[in-house]
CSV table of C-alpha atoms in Angstrom, one decimal:
chain,number,residue,atom,x,y,z
A,108,MET,CA,-13.8,40.9,11.5
A,109,THR,CA,-11.7,43.9,10.6
A,110,THR,CA,-13.2,46.0,7.8
A,111,VAL,CA,-11.7,48.6,5.5
A,112,GLN,CA,-13.6,51.4,7.4
A,113,ASP,CA,-12.0,50.3,10.7
A,114,ILE,CA,-8.7,51.7,9.5
A,115,VAL,CA,-10.0,54.4,7.2
A,116,ASN,CA,-11.6,56.1,10.2
A,117,THR,CA,-8.7,56.3,12.6
A,118,SER,CA,-8.3,59.0,15.2
A,119,ASP,CA,-5.7,61.7,15.3
A,120,VAL,CA,-4.2,64.3,17.6
A,121,SER,CA,-5.5,67.8,17.4
A,122,VAL,CA,-2.7,70.4,17.5
A,123,ALA,CA,-3.0,74.1,18.0
A,124,VAL,CA,-0.4,76.9,18.3
A,125,SER,CA,-0.5,79.7,20.9
A,126,ALA,CA,1.6,82.7,22.0
A,127,LYS,CA,0.3,82.4,25.5
A,128,SER,CA,2.5,81.5,28.4
A,129,PRO,CA,2.4,77.6,28.8
A,130,ALA,CA,1.8,78.2,32.5
A,131,ALA,CA,-1.5,79.8,31.7
A,132,ILE,CA,-2.9,77.1,29.5
A,133,THR,CA,-5.0,74.4,31.1
A,134,ALA,CA,-4.0,70.9,30.1
A,135,ASP,CA,-3.3,67.6,31.7
A,136,ALA,CA,0.5,67.9,31.2
A,137,LEU,CA,3.2,70.4,30.3
A,138,ILE,CA,6.0,69.1,28.0
A,139,VAL,CA,9.4,70.6,28.6
A,140,GLY,CA,12.7,69.8,26.9
A,141,VAL,CA,15.9,68.9,28.7
A,142,GLN,CA,19.3,69.1,27.1
A,143,SER,CA,22.1,66.6,27.8
A,144,PRO,CA,24.5,66.5,29.5
A,145,GLY,CA,23.1,67.4,32.8
A,146,THR,CA,19.5,68.6,33.5
A,147,SER,CA,19.5,71.9,31.6
A,148,VAL,CA,15.9,72.8,30.7
A,149,VAL,CA,15.5,74.3,27.2
A,150,LEU,CA,12.3,76.3,26.8
A,151,GLY,CA,10.5,78.2,24.1
A,152,PRO,CA,10.6,82.0,23.9
A,153,SER,CA,7.1,82.4,25.4
A,154,VAL,CA,8.3,81.2,28.8
A,155,SER,CA,9.0,83.8,31.5
A,156,SER,CA,12.4,83.8,33.3
A,157,LYS,CA,10.5,83.1,36.6
A,158,LEU,CA,8.8,80.0,35.2
A,159,SER,CA,12.0,78.9,33.6
A,160,ARG,CA,13.8,79.0,37.0
A,161,ALA,CA,11.0,77.0,38.6
A,162,LEU,CA,11.0,74.3,35.9
A,163,SER,CA,14.8,74.1,36.0
A,164,GLU,CA,14.8,73.5,39.8
A,165,LEU,CA,12.0,70.9,39.4
A,166,ALA,CA,14.0,69.1,36.7
A,167,GLU,CA,17.0,68.9,38.9
A,168,LEU,CA,15.0,67.7,41.9
A,169,ALA,CA,13.3,65.1,39.7
A,170,GLY,CA,16.6,63.9,38.3
A,171,ALA,CA,15.3,64.5,34.7
A,172,SER,CA,17.7,63.5,32.0
A,173,GLY,CA,18.5,65.1,28.7
A,174,SER,CA,19.3,61.8,27.1
A,175,GLU,CA,17.3,61.1,24.0
A,176,ASP,CA,14.1,59.1,24.7
A,177,SER,CA,14.3,59.8,28.4
A,178,VAL,CA,11.0,61.1,29.9
A,179,THR,CA,10.4,62.0,33.5
A,180,VAL,CA,6.8,62.8,34.6
A,181,VAL,CA,6.2,64.6,37.9
A,182,PRO,CA,3.4,66.7,39.5
A,183,ALA,CA,3.4,70.3,38.2
A,184,PRO,CA,4.4,73.3,40.5
A,185,SER,CA,1.6,75.5,41.7
A,186,ASN,CA,2.3,78.3,39.2
A,187,VAL,CA,1.5,75.9,36.3
A,188,SER,CA,-2.1,75.2,35.2
A,189,ALA,CA,-1.2,71.7,34.0
A,190,ARG,CA,-1.4,68.8,36.5
A,191,LEU,CA,1.8,67.2,35.4
A,192,VAL,CA,5.2,68.2,33.9
A,193,ALA,CA,6.9,65.8,31.4
A,194,PHE,CA,10.6,66.5,31.0
A,195,THR,CA,11.7,65.0,27.7
A,196,GLY,CA,15.3,64.6,26.5
A,197,LEU,CA,16.5,66.5,23.5
A,198,GLY,CA,19.8,64.6,23.2
A,199,LYS,CA,23.4,65.2,24.0
A,200,THR,CA,24.5,68.2,22.0
A,201,PRO,CA,22.7,71.4,20.8
A,202,THR,CA,21.7,71.1,17.2
A,203,PHE,CA,20.4,74.7,16.6
A,204,ASN,CA,23.0,75.2,13.9
A,205,ASP,CA,21.6,72.3,11.9
A,206,ALA,CA,18.0,73.0,11.2
A,207,ALA,CA,17.0,69.5,10.0
A,208,ALA,CA,18.8,67.8,13.0
A,209,HIS,CA,17.3,70.3,15.5
A,210,ALA,CA,13.8,69.7,14.0
A,211,GLU,CA,14.3,65.9,14.3
A,212,SER,CA,15.4,66.2,18.0
A,213,LEU,CA,12.2,68.2,18.6
A,214,ARG,CA,10.1,65.6,16.7
A,215,ARG,CA,11.6,62.7,18.7
A,216,ALA,CA,11.3,64.5,22.0
A,217,ALA,CA,7.7,65.4,21.4
A,218,GLY,CA,6.9,61.8,20.3
A,219,ALA,CA,8.7,60.3,23.3
A,220,ALA,CA,6.8,62.6,25.7
A,221,VAL,CA,3.3,61.7,24.4
A,222,ARG,CA,4.2,58.0,24.4
A,223,HIS,CA,5.0,58.2,28.1
A,224,LEU,CA,1.9,60.2,28.8
A,225,ALA,CA,-0.4,57.6,27.5
A,226,GLY,CA,-2.9,56.7,30.3
A,227,LYS,CA,-1.7,59.7,32.3
A,228,ALA,CA,-2.9,62.6,30.1
A,229,THR,CA,-5.1,63.2,27.1
A,230,SER,CA,-4.2,66.9,26.6
A,231,ALA,CA,-0.8,68.6,26.6
A,232,VAL,CA,0.7,72.0,26.4
A,233,VAL,CA,4.2,72.0,24.7
A,234,ALA,CA,7.0,74.3,25.7
A,235,LEU,CA,9.8,72.9,23.5
A,236,PRO,CA,12.3,75.3,21.9
A,237,ALA,CA,10.5,75.6,18.6
A,238,THR,CA,11.9,78.8,17.0
A,239,SER,CA,10.9,78.4,13.3
A,240,VAL,CA,8.0,77.2,11.2
A,241,THR,CA,10.0,74.0,10.5
A,242,ASP,CA,10.4,73.4,14.2
A,243,VAL,CA,6.6,73.8,14.9
A,244,GLN,CA,5.8,71.4,12.1
A,245,ALA,CA,8.3,68.9,13.5
A,246,VAL,CA,6.8,69.2,17.0
A,247,ALA,CA,3.3,68.7,15.6
A,248,GLU,CA,4.4,65.7,13.6
A,249,GLY,CA,6.2,64.2,16.7
A,250,LEU,CA,3.0,64.6,18.8
A,251,GLY,CA,0.8,63.0,16.2
A,252,MET,CA,3.1,60.1,15.4
A,253,GLY,CA,4.1,59.5,19.0
A,254,ALA,CA,0.5,59.2,20.2
A,255,PHE,CA,-0.3,56.4,17.7
A,256,SER,CA,-1.9,53.3,19.1
A,257,TYR,CA,-3.0,50.3,17.0
A,258,THR,CA,-6.5,49.2,18.0
A,259,ALA,CA,-8.1,47.8,14.8
A,260,GLN,CA,-8.1,44.2,15.8
A,261,LYS,CA,-8.4,44.4,19.6
A,262,VAL,CA,-11.7,43.5,21.2
A,263,HIS,CA,-11.7,42.2,24.8
A,264,THR,CA,-8.5,44.1,25.7
A,265,LEU,CA,-9.5,47.3,24.0
A,266,GLY,CA,-10.7,48.8,27.2
A,267,ASN,CA,-7.4,48.1,28.9
A,268,GLN,CA,-5.5,50.3,26.3
A,269,SER,CA,-4.0,53.4,27.8
A,270,ALA,CA,-5.8,56.5,26.4
A,271,PRO,CA,-3.3,58.5,24.2
A,272,VAL,CA,-2.9,62.2,24.1
A,273,ASP,CA,-5.5,63.5,21.7
A,274,SER,CA,-5.0,67.3,21.9
A,275,ALA,CA,-2.0,69.6,22.3
A,276,THR,CA,-1.1,73.3,22.2
A,277,VAL,CA,2.4,74.3,21.1
A,278,CYS,CA,3.6,77.5,22.7
A,279,VAL,CA,5.7,79.8,20.5
A,280,ALA,CA,6.6,83.5,20.1
A,281,LYS,CA,3.8,85.7,18.9
A,282,ASP,CA,5.1,86.4,15.4
A,283,LEU,CA,5.7,82.6,14.9
A,284,ALA,CA,2.2,81.7,16.0
A,285,LYS,CA,0.8,83.7,13.1
A,286,ARG,CA,3.1,82.0,10.6
A,287,SER,CA,2.8,78.4,11.8
A,288,GLN,CA,-0.8,77.6,11.1
A,289,THR,CA,-0.1,76.2,7.6
A,290,ALA,CA,2.7,74.1,9.0
A,291,VAL,CA,0.4,72.6,11.6
A,292,GLU,CA,-2.2,71.8,9.0
A,293,ARG,CA,0.5,70.2,6.8
A,294,ALA,CA,1.7,68.2,9.8
A,295,ALA,CA,-1.8,66.8,10.3
A,296,HIS,CA,-1.9,65.4,6.8
A,297,VAL,CA,1.6,64.0,7.2
A,298,VAL,CA,0.6,62.3,10.5
A,299,LYS,CA,-2.6,60.9,9.0
A,300,ALA,CA,-0.6,59.4,6.1
A,301,VAL,CA,2.0,57.9,8.4
A,302,ARG,CA,-0.7,56.4,10.6
A,303,THR,CA,-2.4,55.0,7.5
A,304,ALA,CA,0.8,53.2,6.5
A,305,ARG,CA,1.3,51.9,10.1
A,306,ASN,CA,-2.3,50.6,10.3
A,307,LEU,CA,-2.0,48.7,7.0
A,308,VAL,CA,1.3,47.1,8.0
A,309,ASP,CA,0.1,46.2,11.5
A,310,LEU,CA,-3.0,44.4,10.2
A,311,SER,CA,-2.8,40.6,10.2
A,312,PRO,CA,-2.1,39.0,6.9
A,313,ASP,CA,-5.3,37.0,6.9
A,314,THR,CA,-7.1,40.4,6.8
A,315,ALA,CA,-4.7,42.5,4.7
A,316,THR,CA,-4.8,40.4,1.5
A,317,PRO,CA,-4.1,41.9,-1.9
A,318,GLU,CA,-7.8,42.3,-2.5
A,319,PHE,CA,-8.3,44.0,0.9
A,320,VAL,CA,-5.5,46.5,0.3
A,321,ALA,CA,-6.9,47.3,-3.1
A,322,ASP,CA,-10.3,47.8,-1.6
A,323,TYR,CA,-8.7,50.1,1.1
A,324,ALA,CA,-7.1,52.2,-1.7
A,325,VAL,CA,-10.6,52.7,-3.3
A,326,ALA,CA,-12.1,53.6,0.0
A,327,ALA,CA,-9.3,56.0,1.0
A,328,ALA,CA,-9.7,57.8,-2.3
A,329,LYS,CA,-13.5,58.0,-2.2
A,330,GLY,CA,-14.8,61.6,-2.1
A,331,GLY,CA,-11.4,63.0,-3.1
A,332,LYS,CA,-9.7,63.6,-6.5
A,333,VAL,CA,-7.5,60.5,-6.6
A,334,LYS,CA,-8.4,58.2,-9.4
A,335,VAL,CA,-8.0,54.5,-8.6
A,336,THR,CA,-7.6,51.7,-11.1
A,337,VAL,CA,-7.4,48.1,-9.9
A,338,LEU,CA,-6.2,45.3,-12.1
A,339,ALA,CA,-7.2,41.8,-10.8
A,340,GLU,CA,-6.0,38.5,-12.2
A,341,LYS,CA,-7.9,38.6,-15.5
A,342,GLU,CA,-6.5,42.0,-16.3
A,343,LEU,CA,-3.0,41.0,-15.2
A,344,VAL,CA,-3.1,38.0,-17.5
A,345,ARG,CA,-4.2,40.2,-20.4
A,346,GLY,CA,-1.4,42.7,-19.6
A,347,ASN,CA,1.3,40.0,-19.3
A,348,PHE,CA,2.2,40.9,-15.8
A,349,GLY,CA,4.2,37.8,-15.3
A,350,GLY,CA,6.0,38.9,-12.1
A,351,LEU,CA,2.9,39.6,-10.2
A,352,LEU,CA,1.1,36.5,-11.5
A,353,GLY,CA,4.1,34.3,-10.9
A,354,VAL,CA,4.6,35.4,-7.3
A,355,GLY,CA,0.9,35.3,-6.5
A,356,GLN,CA,-0.1,32.0,-8.2
A,357,GLY,CA,0.6,29.9,-5.1
A,358,SER,CA,-2.1,31.7,-3.0
A,359,VAL,CA,-5.9,31.6,-3.1
A,360,ASN,CA,-5.7,35.3,-2.6
A,361,GLY,CA,-4.9,36.5,-6.1
A,362,PRO,CA,-2.5,39.4,-6.9
A,363,ARG,CA,-3.6,43.0,-7.7
A,364,LEU,CA,-1.9,46.0,-9.3
A,365,VAL,CA,-3.4,49.2,-8.0
A,366,LYS,CA,-2.8,52.6,-9.7
A,367,LEU,CA,-3.6,55.8,-7.8
A,368,GLU,CA,-3.4,59.1,-9.7
A,369,TRP,CA,-3.4,62.6,-8.3
A,370,ALA,CA,-3.3,64.8,-11.4
A,371,PRO,CA,-4.1,68.5,-10.7
A,372,ALA,CA,-4.9,70.4,-13.9
A,373,LYS,CA,-2.0,72.8,-13.8
A,374,ALA,CA,0.7,70.3,-12.8
A,375,LYS,CA,3.9,70.8,-14.9
A,376,ARG,CA,5.8,67.8,-13.4
A,377,HIS,CA,5.0,64.2,-12.7
A,378,VAL,CA,6.5,61.9,-10.1
A,379,SER,CA,5.7,58.2,-9.9
A,380,PHE,CA,6.1,55.9,-6.9
A,381,VAL,CA,6.1,52.1,-7.0
A,382,GLY,CA,5.6,50.1,-3.8
A,383,LYS,CA,6.3,46.5,-3.1
A,384,GLY,CA,3.1,45.0,-1.6
A,385,ILE,CA,3.8,41.4,-0.6
A,386,THR,CA,1.0,41.0,2.0
A,387,PHE,CA,2.6,37.9,3.4
A,388,ASP,CA,5.9,36.4,2.4
A,389,SER,CA,6.4,32.8,3.3
A,390,GLY,CA,9.3,32.6,0.8
A,391,GLY,CA,7.1,30.4,-1.4
A,392,LEU,CA,8.6,27.0,-2.3
A,393,SER,CA,12.0,28.5,-1.1
A,394,LEU,CA,10.4,28.4,2.3
A,395,LYS,CA,11.7,30.7,5.0
A,396,PRO,CA,12.5,29.3,8.5
A,397,PRO,CA,9.4,29.7,10.8
A,398,ALA,CA,11.1,32.5,12.9
A,399,SER,CA,11.7,34.5,9.7
A,400,MET,CA,8.0,34.5,8.8
A,401,MET,CA,6.8,36.0,12.0
A,402,THR,CA,7.1,39.6,10.8
A,403,MET,CA,6.3,39.0,7.1
A,404,LYS,CA,3.0,40.8,7.2
A,405,SER,CA,5.3,43.9,7.0
A,406,ASP,CA,6.5,42.9,3.5
A,407,MET,CA,3.9,45.3,2.0
A,408,ALA,CA,5.2,48.4,3.8
A,409,GLY,CA,6.4,49.9,0.6
A,410,ALA,CA,3.0,49.7,-1.0
A,411,ALA,CA,1.4,51.1,2.2
A,412,ALA,CA,3.8,54.1,2.1
A,413,VAL,CA,3.0,54.8,-1.6
A,414,LEU,CA,-0.8,54.6,-1.0
A,415,ALA,CA,-0.6,56.9,2.0
A,416,THR,CA,1.7,59.3,0.1
A,417,VAL,CA,-0.6,59.7,-3.0
A,418,THR,CA,-3.7,60.3,-0.8
A,419,ALA,CA,-1.8,62.9,1.3
A,420,ALA,CA,-0.5,64.7,-1.8
A,421,ALA,CA,-4.1,65.1,-2.9
A,422,GLU,CA,-5.2,66.3,0.5
A,423,LEU,CA,-2.4,68.8,0.5
A,424,LYS,CA,-3.3,69.8,-3.1
A,425,LEU,CA,0.3,69.6,-4.2
A,426,PRO,CA,0.7,71.2,-7.7
A,427,VAL,CA,2.5,68.2,-9.1
A,428,ALA,CA,1.1,65.0,-10.6
A,429,VAL,CA,1.7,62.0,-8.3
A,430,THR,CA,1.0,58.5,-9.4
A,431,GLY,CA,1.3,55.5,-7.1
A,432,TRP,CA,1.6,51.8,-8.1
A,433,LEU,CA,0.9,49.1,-5.5
A,434,CYS,CA,2.3,45.7,-6.6
A,435,LEU,CA,0.2,43.4,-4.4
A,436,ALA,CA,0.6,39.6,-4.0
A,437,GLU,CA,0.8,36.9,-1.4
A,438,ASN,CA,3.8,34.6,-1.7
A,439,LEU,CA,2.8,31.1,-0.5
A,440,PRO,CA,3.8,27.5,-1.3
A,441,SER,CA,1.3,25.2,-2.9
A,442,GLY,CA,0.9,22.9,-5.8
A,443,THR,CA,0.4,25.9,-8.1
A,444,ALA,CA,3.3,28.0,-6.8
A,445,THR,CA,6.2,29.1,-8.9
A,446,ARG,CA,9.1,26.6,-8.7
A,447,PRO,CA,12.8,27.4,-8.5
A,448,GLY,CA,13.9,27.0,-12.1
A,449,ASP,CA,10.7,28.4,-13.6
A,450,VAL,CA,11.0,31.2,-16.2
A,451,LEU,CA,8.5,34.1,-16.0
A,452,THR,CA,7.7,36.4,-18.9
A,453,MET,CA,7.4,39.9,-17.4
A,454,HIS,CA,5.2,42.9,-18.4
A,455,SER,CA,8.3,44.3,-20.2
A,456,GLY,CA,8.7,41.2,-22.3
A,457,HIS,CA,11.9,40.2,-20.5
A,458,THR,CA,12.1,36.6,-19.3
A,459,VAL,CA,13.3,35.9,-15.8
A,460,GLU,CA,14.7,32.6,-14.4
A,461,VAL,CA,13.5,32.3,-10.9
A,462,LEU,CA,16.2,30.6,-8.8
A,463,ASN,CA,14.8,31.6,-5.4
A,464,THR,CA,11.1,32.2,-4.9
A,465,ASP,CA,12.0,34.2,-1.8
A,466,ALA,CA,13.5,36.9,-4.0
A,467,GLU,CA,9.9,37.7,-5.0
A,468,GLY,CA,9.7,41.4,-4.3
A,469,ARG,CA,11.9,42.4,-7.2
A,470,LEU,CA,9.6,40.3,-9.5
A,471,VAL,CA,6.5,42.3,-8.7
A,472,LEU,CA,8.4,45.6,-8.7
A,473,ALA,CA,9.7,44.8,-12.1
A,474,ASP,CA,6.2,44.8,-13.5
A,475,GLY,CA,5.3,47.9,-11.6
A,476,LEU,CA,8.4,49.8,-12.7
A,477,TRP,CA,7.9,49.0,-16.4
A,478,ALA,CA,4.2,50.0,-16.3
A,479,ALA,CA,5.0,53.2,-14.4
A,480,GLY,CA,7.9,54.1,-16.6
A,481,GLN,CA,5.8,54.0,-19.8
A,482,GLU,CA,4.2,57.2,-18.7
A,483,ASP,CA,7.6,59.0,-18.8
A,484,PRO,CA,7.5,60.6,-15.3
A,485,ASP,CA,10.1,63.2,-14.4
A,486,LEU,CA,11.1,60.9,-11.6
A,487,LEU,CA,10.4,57.2,-10.8
A,488,VAL,CA,11.0,55.9,-7.3
A,489,ASP,CA,10.3,52.4,-6.0
A,490,ILE,CA,10.2,51.7,-2.3
A,491,ALA,CA,10.4,48.2,-0.8
A,492,THR,CA,11.2,45.9,2.1
A,493,LEU,CA,13.5,44.2,-0.4
A,494,THR,CA,16.6,42.6,1.2
A,495,GLY,CA,17.9,41.3,4.5
A,496,ALA,CA,21.2,42.5,3.2
A,497,GLN,CA,20.0,46.1,3.7
A,498,MET,CA,19.9,45.5,7.5
A,499,VAL,CA,23.3,43.8,7.4
A,500,ALA,CA,24.7,46.9,5.7
A,501,LEU,CA,22.9,49.7,7.5
A,502,GLY,CA,21.0,48.3,10.5
A,503,ASN,CA,17.4,48.6,11.4
A,504,ARG,CA,16.9,52.4,11.3
A,505,THR,CA,18.6,53.5,8.1
A,506,ALA,CA,17.2,52.9,4.6
A,507,ALA,CA,19.4,52.4,1.5
A,508,VAL,CA,18.9,54.5,-1.6
A,509,MET,CA,20.3,53.4,-5.0
A,510,GLY,CA,19.7,54.3,-8.6
A,511,ASP,CA,20.7,57.1,-11.0
A,512,GLU,CA,23.2,59.3,-9.1
A,513,ALA,CA,21.2,62.5,-9.3
A,514,ALA,CA,17.9,60.9,-8.4
A,515,ARG,CA,19.5,58.8,-5.6
A,516,ASP,CA,21.1,61.7,-4.0
A,517,MET,CA,18.0,63.9,-4.2
A,518,VAL,CA,15.9,61.2,-2.5
A,519,SER,CA,18.4,60.6,0.2
A,520,GLU,CA,18.7,64.3,0.9
A,521,ALA,CA,14.9,64.6,1.0
A,522,ALA,CA,14.8,61.8,3.5
A,523,SER,CA,17.3,63.5,5.8
A,524,ALA,CA,15.5,66.8,5.6
A,525,VAL,CA,12.4,65.3,7.1
A,526,GLY,CA,14.1,63.1,9.7
A,527,GLU,CA,14.1,59.7,8.0
A,528,ALA,CA,17.6,58.2,8.0
A,529,ALA,CA,18.7,57.1,4.5
A,530,TRP,CA,22.1,56.5,3.0
A,531,ALA,CA,23.1,56.6,-0.7
A,532,MET,CA,24.6,53.4,-2.0
A,533,PRO,CA,26.3,52.4,-5.2
A,534,LEU,CA,25.3,50.1,-8.0
A,535,PRO,CA,28.7,48.5,-8.9
A,536,GLU,CA,28.7,47.4,-12.5
A,537,HIS,CA,30.9,44.3,-11.9
A,538,LEU,CA,28.0,42.7,-9.9
A,539,ARG,CA,25.6,42.9,-12.9
A,540,ALA,CA,27.2,39.9,-14.6
A,541,SER,CA,26.1,37.6,-11.7
A,542,LEU,CA,22.5,38.1,-12.9
A,543,ASN,CA,23.2,36.6,-16.3
A,544,SER,CA,21.1,33.5,-17.0
A,545,ASN,CA,21.8,30.6,-19.4
A,546,VAL,CA,18.1,30.0,-20.1
A,547,ALA,CA,16.4,33.5,-19.8
A,548,ASP,CA,17.2,37.2,-20.2
A,549,ILE,CA,18.1,37.5,-16.5
A,550,LYS,CA,17.8,35.6,-13.3
A,551,ASN,CA,16.4,36.9,-10.0
A,552,MET,CA,19.5,36.0,-7.9
A,553,GLY,CA,23.1,37.0,-8.3
A,554,ASP,CA,26.2,37.3,-6.1
A,555,LYS,CA,25.5,36.5,-2.4
A,556,PHE,CA,27.8,39.3,-1.2
A,557,GLY,CA,26.4,42.8,-2.0
A,558,GLY,CA,22.9,41.3,-2.2
A,559,MET,CA,21.2,44.6,-1.6
A,560,LEU,CA,23.1,46.1,-4.6
A,561,VAL,CA,22.5,43.1,-6.8
A,562,ALA,CA,18.7,43.5,-6.2
A,563,GLY,CA,19.1,47.2,-7.2
A,564,LEU,CA,20.8,46.2,-10.4
A,565,PHE,CA,18.0,43.7,-11.2
A,566,LEU,CA,15.4,46.5,-10.8
A,567,ARG,CA,17.4,48.8,-13.0
A,568,GLU,CA,16.8,46.4,-15.9
A,569,PHE,CA,13.1,47.2,-15.7
A,570,VAL,CA,13.3,51.0,-15.8
A,571,PRO,CA,12.4,51.7,-19.4
A,572,GLU,CA,13.8,54.1,-21.9
A,573,VAL,CA,11.3,56.6,-23.1
A,574,LYS,CA,12.2,59.0,-26.0
A,575,GLY,CA,15.7,57.7,-26.1
A,576,SER,CA,16.7,58.0,-22.5
A,577,ARG,CA,16.0,56.0,-19.3
A,578,VAL,CA,13.5,57.4,-16.9
A,579,PRO,CA,15.3,59.0,-13.9
A,580,TRP,CA,15.0,56.4,-11.2
A,581,ALA,CA,15.8,55.7,-7.5
A,582,HIS,CA,15.3,52.6,-5.4
A,583,VAL,CA,14.7,52.8,-1.6
A,584,ASP,CA,15.2,49.6,0.4
A,585,ILE,CA,13.4,49.9,3.7
A,586,ALA,CA,13.6,46.3,5.0
A,587,GLY,CA,14.9,47.5,8.4
A,588,PRO,CA,13.3,50.8,9.2
A,589,SER,CA,9.8,49.9,8.1
A,590,PHE,CA,9.1,47.5,11.0
A,591,ASN,CA,10.3,47.9,14.6
A,592,GLU,CA,10.7,44.6,16.3
A,593,GLY,CA,12.1,46.2,19.5
A,594,SER,CA,10.8,48.7,22.0
A,595,PRO,CA,9.2,52.0,20.9
A,596,TRP,CA,11.5,55.0,20.7
A,597,GLY,CA,11.0,58.6,20.0
A,598,TYR,CA,7.8,58.8,17.9
A,599,THR,CA,8.4,55.3,16.5
A,600,PRO,CA,6.0,52.6,17.8
A,601,LYS,CA,6.5,48.9,18.0
A,602,GLU,CA,5.8,47.1,14.6
A,603,GLY,CA,4.8,49.2,11.6
A,604,THR,CA,6.6,52.5,11.5
A,605,GLY,CA,5.2,54.2,8.4
A,606,PHE,CA,8.8,54.9,7.3
A,607,GLY,CA,9.1,56.3,3.8
A,608,VAL,CA,5.9,58.3,3.7
A,609,ARG,CA,7.6,61.5,4.8
A,610,THR,CA,10.4,61.0,2.3
A,611,LEU,CA,8.1,60.4,-0.6
A,612,LEU,CA,6.0,63.4,0.3
A,613,SER,CA,9.2,65.5,0.6
A,614,VAL,CA,10.2,64.3,-2.9
A,615,ALA,CA,6.8,65.2,-4.3
A,616,GLU,CA,6.9,68.7,-2.7
A,617,ASN,CA,10.4,69.3,-4.1
A,618,TYR,CA,9.0,68.7,-7.6
A,619,ALA,CA,6.0,70.8,-6.9
A,620,SER,CA,8.2,73.8,-6.1
């Protein structure tokens, strides 16, 4: 049986920075970048011209490609201390003029390299063209995220798992080595948070129930300075959390609302994150087709991202108050489940006509948003695997961001800055009328077309006004990028991706500064 401690105590990659020549550092593998088109080797400044020529010749002989996600592993030449050389593609065009894009190409190249080295190497020396502190952090993040391997529920096959890279040295110029230590330390916290979110999403839904995730939040905060408050069913009834109770009432695993608070003494600003945490979504009485349920353990990816973000903010000691709200429920059909046509009374006092029990995420988020908004944060962001329409509009790798224009644009820009693809989307007012109900204040379904935007308009109704103005708010739909059903790519594994953690941390850091 998988326990909370099985995923609290997960391993990581140890990353160091050195100004030494990569040829002189002993490791299992040397990671070298290749630029497309052709086989042009791109190296860091600590590489001698002699070594550069030797590696370029080797890349050409090996037929190494500069295409993104292409990795070629060959025996190392005699003048290199490592046993192997891994040539990893940096992509088609140079991106040095765009710092964020260049950093992301390094992040992906490092991640792809260590993924391919699993079972071949446990230590690596990295000679990618990292020329700034941002670049070094990106490489360290790529190494840590790319080496991720889910093992929590493997028993008999655990010994067959290819051992991942667990230590790496990034070679940079001497002056950069001195300035990069803080960036490497930050990267370690980021990687830990992303891995936490991935592990939670990957856990089977019979294990990761609302109660289990709440217990994990308590365990993850233990010994630190994050305060955790868990509201179980009795407390939710007293607080009139009708959305959470209505969605969760069909399951024997009752709902939970978890509040995590990082509140440093001198913080002048406060950001609040609300995460959808449907630990399994069958659709309820509006039952999904069987094939659509197979990935529904991932419907709590928003809550996983929020949990990981708050604990990381505390570990990084960010000088900003960060509050996380995990809206946890299991959506199952039973004799006690909410029916299409039922009317729920929400924490806000609004009544909601439930026309489709598979539009449940917005119901639990509505309770979380209203509760979070009462504290009048400087920014309120919800993150959720909310709609299939998000994938129709933007595909499987790009999140949608909606909300107040200024908050929306700030969140989407924060995402782009850290390499998480996100696109700002509108909230057209003409779609709001489709949510009007004849029997309640609002219904949970509206126009079929523009369903992602309709969901955003529903959530907006539950962002409260405090002191005469609505709390600044953004909504992030991560239905596609939170779970990878295809093959691994870059630093992204199969299944849970941890998408959103880096964006939320970036947002918090923006407010801290």
